[in-house]
mmCIF file of C-alpha atoms in Angstrom:
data_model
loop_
_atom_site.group_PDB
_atom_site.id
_atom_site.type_symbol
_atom_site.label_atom_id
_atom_site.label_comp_id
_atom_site.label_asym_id
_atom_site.label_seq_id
_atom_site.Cartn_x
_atom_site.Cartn_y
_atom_site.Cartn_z
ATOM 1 C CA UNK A 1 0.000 0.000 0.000
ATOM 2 C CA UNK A 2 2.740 2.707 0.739
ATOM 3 C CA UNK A 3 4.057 1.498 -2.791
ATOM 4 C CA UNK A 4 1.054 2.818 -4.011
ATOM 5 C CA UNK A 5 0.637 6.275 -2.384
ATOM 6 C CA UNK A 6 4.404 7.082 -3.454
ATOM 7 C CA UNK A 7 4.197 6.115 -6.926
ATOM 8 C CA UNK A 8 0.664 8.014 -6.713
ATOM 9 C CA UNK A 9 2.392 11.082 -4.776
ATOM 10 C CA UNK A 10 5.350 10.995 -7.126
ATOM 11 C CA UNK A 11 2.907 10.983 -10.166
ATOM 12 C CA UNK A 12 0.983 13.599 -8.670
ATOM 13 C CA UNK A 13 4.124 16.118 -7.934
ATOM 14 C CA UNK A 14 5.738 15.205 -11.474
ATOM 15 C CA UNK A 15 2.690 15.956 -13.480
ATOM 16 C CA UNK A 16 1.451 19.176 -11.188
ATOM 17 C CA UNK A 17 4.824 20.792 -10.834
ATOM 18 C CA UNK A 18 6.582 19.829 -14.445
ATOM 19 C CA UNK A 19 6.882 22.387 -16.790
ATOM 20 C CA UNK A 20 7.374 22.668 -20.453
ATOM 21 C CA UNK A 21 11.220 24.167 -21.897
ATOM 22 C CA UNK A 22 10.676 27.001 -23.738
ATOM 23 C CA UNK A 23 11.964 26.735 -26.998
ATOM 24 C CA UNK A 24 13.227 29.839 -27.429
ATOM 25 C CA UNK A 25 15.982 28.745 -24.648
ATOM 26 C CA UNK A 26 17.419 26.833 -27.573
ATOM 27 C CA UNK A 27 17.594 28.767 -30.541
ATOM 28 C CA UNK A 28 21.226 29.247 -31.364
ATOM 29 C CA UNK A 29 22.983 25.893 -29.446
ATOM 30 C CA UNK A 30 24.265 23.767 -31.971
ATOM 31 C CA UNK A 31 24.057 19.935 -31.833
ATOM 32 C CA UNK A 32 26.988 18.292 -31.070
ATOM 33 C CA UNK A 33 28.759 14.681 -31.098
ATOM 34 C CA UNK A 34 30.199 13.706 -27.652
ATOM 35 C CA UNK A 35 31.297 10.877 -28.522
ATOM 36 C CA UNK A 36 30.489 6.882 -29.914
ATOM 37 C CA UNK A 37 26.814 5.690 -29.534
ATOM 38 C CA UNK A 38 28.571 2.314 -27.923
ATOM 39 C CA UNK A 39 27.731 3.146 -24.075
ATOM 40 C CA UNK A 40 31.429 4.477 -23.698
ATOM 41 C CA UNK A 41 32.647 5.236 -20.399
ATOM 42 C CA UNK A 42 33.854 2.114 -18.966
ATOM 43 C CA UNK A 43 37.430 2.299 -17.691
ATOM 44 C CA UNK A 44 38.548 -1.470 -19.331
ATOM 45 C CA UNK A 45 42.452 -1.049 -18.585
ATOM 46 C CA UNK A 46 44.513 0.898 -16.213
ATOM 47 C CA UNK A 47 48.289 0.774 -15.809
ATOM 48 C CA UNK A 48 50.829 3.262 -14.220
ATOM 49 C CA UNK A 49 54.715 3.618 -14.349
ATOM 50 C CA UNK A 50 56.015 2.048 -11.187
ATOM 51 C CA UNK A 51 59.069 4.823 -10.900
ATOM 52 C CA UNK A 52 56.696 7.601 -11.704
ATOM 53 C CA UNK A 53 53.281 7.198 -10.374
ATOM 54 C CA UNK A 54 52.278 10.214 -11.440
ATOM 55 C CA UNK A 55 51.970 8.639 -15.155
ATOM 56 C CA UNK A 56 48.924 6.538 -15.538
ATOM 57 C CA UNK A 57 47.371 5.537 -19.015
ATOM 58 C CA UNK A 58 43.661 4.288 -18.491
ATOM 59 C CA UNK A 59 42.033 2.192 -21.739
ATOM 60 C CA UNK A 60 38.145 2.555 -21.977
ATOM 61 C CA UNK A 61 35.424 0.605 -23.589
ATOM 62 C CA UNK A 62 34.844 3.005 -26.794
ATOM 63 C CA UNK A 63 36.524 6.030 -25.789
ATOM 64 C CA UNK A 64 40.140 5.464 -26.645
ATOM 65 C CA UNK A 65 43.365 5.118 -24.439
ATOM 66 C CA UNK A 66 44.402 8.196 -22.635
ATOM 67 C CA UNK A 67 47.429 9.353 -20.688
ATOM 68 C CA UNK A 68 48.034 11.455 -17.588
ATOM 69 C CA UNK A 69 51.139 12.662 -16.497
ATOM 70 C CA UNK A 70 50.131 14.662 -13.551
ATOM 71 C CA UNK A 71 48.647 12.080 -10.992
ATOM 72 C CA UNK A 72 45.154 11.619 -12.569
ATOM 73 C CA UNK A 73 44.093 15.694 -12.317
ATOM 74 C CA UNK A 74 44.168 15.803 -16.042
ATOM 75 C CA UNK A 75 43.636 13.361 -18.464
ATOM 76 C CA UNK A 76 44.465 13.738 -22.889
ATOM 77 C CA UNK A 77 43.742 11.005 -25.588
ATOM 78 C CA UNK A 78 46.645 9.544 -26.839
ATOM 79 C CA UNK A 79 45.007 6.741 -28.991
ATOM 80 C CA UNK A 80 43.296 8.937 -31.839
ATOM 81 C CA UNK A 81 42.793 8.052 -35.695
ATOM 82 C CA UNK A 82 43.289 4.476 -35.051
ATOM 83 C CA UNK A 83 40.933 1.755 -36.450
ATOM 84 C CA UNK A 84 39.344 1.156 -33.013
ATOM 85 C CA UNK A 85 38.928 2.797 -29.851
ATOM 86 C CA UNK A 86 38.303 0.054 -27.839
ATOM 87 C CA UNK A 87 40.781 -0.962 -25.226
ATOM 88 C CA UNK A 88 41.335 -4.315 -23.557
ATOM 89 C CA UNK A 89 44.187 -4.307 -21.449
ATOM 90 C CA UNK A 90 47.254 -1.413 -21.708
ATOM 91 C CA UNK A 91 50.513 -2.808 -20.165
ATOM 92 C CA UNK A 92 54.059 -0.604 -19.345
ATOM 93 C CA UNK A 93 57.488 -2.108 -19.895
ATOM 94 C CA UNK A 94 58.462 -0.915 -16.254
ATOM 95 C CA UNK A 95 62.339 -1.157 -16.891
ATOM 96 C CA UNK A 96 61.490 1.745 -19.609
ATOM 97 C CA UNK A 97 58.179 3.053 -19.517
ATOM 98 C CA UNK A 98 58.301 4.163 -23.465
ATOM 99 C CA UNK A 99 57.539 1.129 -24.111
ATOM 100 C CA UNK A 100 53.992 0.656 -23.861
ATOM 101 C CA UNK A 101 51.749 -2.482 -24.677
ATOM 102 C CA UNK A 102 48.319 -2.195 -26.042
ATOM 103 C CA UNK A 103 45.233 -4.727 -26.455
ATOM 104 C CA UNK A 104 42.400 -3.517 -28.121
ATOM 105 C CA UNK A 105 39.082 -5.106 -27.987
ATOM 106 C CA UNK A 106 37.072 -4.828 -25.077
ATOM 107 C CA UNK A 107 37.219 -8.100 -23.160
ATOM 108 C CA UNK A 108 33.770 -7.981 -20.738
ATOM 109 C CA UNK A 109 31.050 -9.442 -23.186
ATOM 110 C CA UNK A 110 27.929 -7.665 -22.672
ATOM 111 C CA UNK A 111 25.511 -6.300 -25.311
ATOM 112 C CA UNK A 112 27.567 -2.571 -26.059
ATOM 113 C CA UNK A 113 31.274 -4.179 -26.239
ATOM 114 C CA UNK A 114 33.318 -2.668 -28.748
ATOM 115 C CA UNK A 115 35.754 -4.907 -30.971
ATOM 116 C CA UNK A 116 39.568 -3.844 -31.271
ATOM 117 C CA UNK A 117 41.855 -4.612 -34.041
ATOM 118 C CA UNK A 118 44.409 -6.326 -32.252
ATOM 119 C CA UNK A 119 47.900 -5.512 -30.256
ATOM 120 C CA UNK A 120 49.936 -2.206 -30.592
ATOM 121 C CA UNK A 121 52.494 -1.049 -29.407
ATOM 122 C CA UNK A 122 54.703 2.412 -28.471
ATOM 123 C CA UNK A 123 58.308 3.152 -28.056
ATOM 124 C CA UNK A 124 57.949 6.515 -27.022
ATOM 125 C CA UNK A 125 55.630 6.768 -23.822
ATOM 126 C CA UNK A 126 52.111 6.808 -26.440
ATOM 127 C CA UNK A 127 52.893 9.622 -29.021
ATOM 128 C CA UNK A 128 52.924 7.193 -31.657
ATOM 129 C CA UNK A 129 51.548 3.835 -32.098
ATOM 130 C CA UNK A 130 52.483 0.274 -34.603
ATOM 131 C CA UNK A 131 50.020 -2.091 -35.532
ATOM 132 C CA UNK A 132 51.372 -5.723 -34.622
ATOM 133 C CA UNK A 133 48.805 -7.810 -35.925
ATOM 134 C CA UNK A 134 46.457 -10.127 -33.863
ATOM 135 C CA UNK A 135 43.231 -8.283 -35.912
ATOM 136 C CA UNK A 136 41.210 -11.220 -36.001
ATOM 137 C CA UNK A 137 40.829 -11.721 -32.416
ATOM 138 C CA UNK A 138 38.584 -9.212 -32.014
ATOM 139 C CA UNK A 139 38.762 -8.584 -28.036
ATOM 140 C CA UNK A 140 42.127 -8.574 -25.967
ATOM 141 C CA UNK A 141 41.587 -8.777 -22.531
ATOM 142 C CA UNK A 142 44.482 -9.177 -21.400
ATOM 143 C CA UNK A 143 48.576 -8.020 -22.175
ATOM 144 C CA UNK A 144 51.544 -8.806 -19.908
ATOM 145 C CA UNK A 145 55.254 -7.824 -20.869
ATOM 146 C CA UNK A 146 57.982 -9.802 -19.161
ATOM 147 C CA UNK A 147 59.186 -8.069 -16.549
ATOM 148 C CA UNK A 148 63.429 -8.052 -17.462
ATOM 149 C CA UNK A 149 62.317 -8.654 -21.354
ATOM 150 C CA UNK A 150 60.238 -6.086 -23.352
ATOM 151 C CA UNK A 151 60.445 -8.210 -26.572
ATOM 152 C CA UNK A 152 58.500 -10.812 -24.444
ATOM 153 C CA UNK A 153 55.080 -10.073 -24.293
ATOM 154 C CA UNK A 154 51.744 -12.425 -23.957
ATOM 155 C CA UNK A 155 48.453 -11.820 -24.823
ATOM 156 C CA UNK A 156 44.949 -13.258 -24.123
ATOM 157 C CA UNK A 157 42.202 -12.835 -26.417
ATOM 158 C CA UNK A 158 38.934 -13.674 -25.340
ATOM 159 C CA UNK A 159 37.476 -13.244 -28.904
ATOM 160 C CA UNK A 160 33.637 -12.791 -30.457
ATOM 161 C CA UNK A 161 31.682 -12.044 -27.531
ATOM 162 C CA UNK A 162 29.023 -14.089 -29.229
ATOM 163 C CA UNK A 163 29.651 -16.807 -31.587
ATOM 164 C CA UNK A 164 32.578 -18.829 -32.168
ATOM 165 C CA UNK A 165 36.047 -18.068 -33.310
ATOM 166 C CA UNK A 166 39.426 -19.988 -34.202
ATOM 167 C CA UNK A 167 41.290 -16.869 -32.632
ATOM 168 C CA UNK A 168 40.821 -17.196 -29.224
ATOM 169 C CA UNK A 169 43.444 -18.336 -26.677
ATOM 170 C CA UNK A 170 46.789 -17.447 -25.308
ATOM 171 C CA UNK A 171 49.071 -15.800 -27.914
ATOM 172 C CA UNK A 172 53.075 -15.202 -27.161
ATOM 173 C CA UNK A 173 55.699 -12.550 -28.922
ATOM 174 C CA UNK A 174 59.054 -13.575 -28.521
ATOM 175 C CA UNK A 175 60.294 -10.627 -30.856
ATOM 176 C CA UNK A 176 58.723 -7.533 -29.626
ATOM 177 C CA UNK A 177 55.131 -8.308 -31.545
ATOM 178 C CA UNK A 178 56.266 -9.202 -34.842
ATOM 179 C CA UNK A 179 54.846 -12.423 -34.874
ATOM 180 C CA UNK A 180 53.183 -14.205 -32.664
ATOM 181 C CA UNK A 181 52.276 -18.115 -31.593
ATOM 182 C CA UNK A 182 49.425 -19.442 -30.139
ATOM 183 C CA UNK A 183 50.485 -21.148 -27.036
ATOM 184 C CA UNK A 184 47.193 -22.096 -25.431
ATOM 185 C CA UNK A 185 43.950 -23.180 -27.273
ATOM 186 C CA UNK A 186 41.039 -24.831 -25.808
ATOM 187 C CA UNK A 187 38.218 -24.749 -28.790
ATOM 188 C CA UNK A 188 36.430 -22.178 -30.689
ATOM 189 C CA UNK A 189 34.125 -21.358 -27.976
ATOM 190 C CA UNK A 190 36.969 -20.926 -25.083
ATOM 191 C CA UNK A 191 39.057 -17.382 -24.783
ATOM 192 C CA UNK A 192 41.519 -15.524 -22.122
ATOM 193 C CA UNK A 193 40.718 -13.596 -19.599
ATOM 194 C CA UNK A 194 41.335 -13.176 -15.912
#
């Protein structure tokens, strides 16, 4: 019963009390895009430099991987005019912080996930950015670099979110992400992720 004289109450207020906008508020504001229609705004990937912590890079669901260099107060993209701007997993060479890992992909399957087109990586802290390969995977959830090698570097794709795909699994770069070998495979419905 008190569910009823709220919802009634809250009605009541709502319908009494709500006004129209007046149009003429918006004459002159120009429409504007703020951004991909993909529900963005999920942080996917964080990492920060261990002998800096003042640089952090944080990888989102549609919105690109962005850098801060000032503890978090400020925030710039650093991932723009790729093919994708979905991030799985972002991982930092700590022995030299230029060098900077990146999966793309989102890996947490749910109905607004953004694909990525595979690894990347930087040798110069994020201002610039080479495709390795590993397109096909479609979601990356996961990158680790060895920590004493930064030609060493694993990644786990967890693939379609939904269907089946030969490009799932554990992949392994021995040469810095110019080729790559599947080391772990379960089936075409099976991917990485932790």
């Amino acid at each position: 019963m008190k569910t009823r004289i709220s919802v009634f109450l809250s009605l009541f207020i709502a319908f009494t009390y709500g006004q129209n906008i007046d149009n003429s508020l918006l004459h002159g504001l120009n429409f504007r895009s703020i951004g991909p229609a993909g529900m963005s705004g999920r942080v996917t990937a964080i990492d920060v430099v261990q002998s800096n912590t003042a640089i952090i890079y944080a990888g989102t669901s549609a919105g690109s991987l962005w850098k801060s260099s000032n503890a978090g107060t400020t925030f710039e993209p650093i991932f723009e005019n790729q093919k994708t701007a979905s991030v799985g997993d972002v991982a930092i060479y700590q022995k030299n912080p230029n060098i900077v890992y990146l999966g793309t992909g989102e890996g947490n399957p749910r109905n607004s996930q953004n694909f990525g087109y595979g690894m990347y990586k930087s040798m110069d802290g994020g201002k610039t950015w080479k495709h390795l390969g590993l397109e096909k995977t479609k979601s990356i959830h996961r990158v680790i670099v060895h920590p004493d090698n930064p030609d060493v570097v694993y990644a786990g794709a967890i693939g379609t979110a939904y269907g089946t795909s030969e490009h799932r699994g554990l992949y392994k770069s021995v040469d810095g992400g110019a080729s790559w070998d599947k080391i772990l495979y379960t089936n075409t419905s099976t991917g990485v992720a932790d």
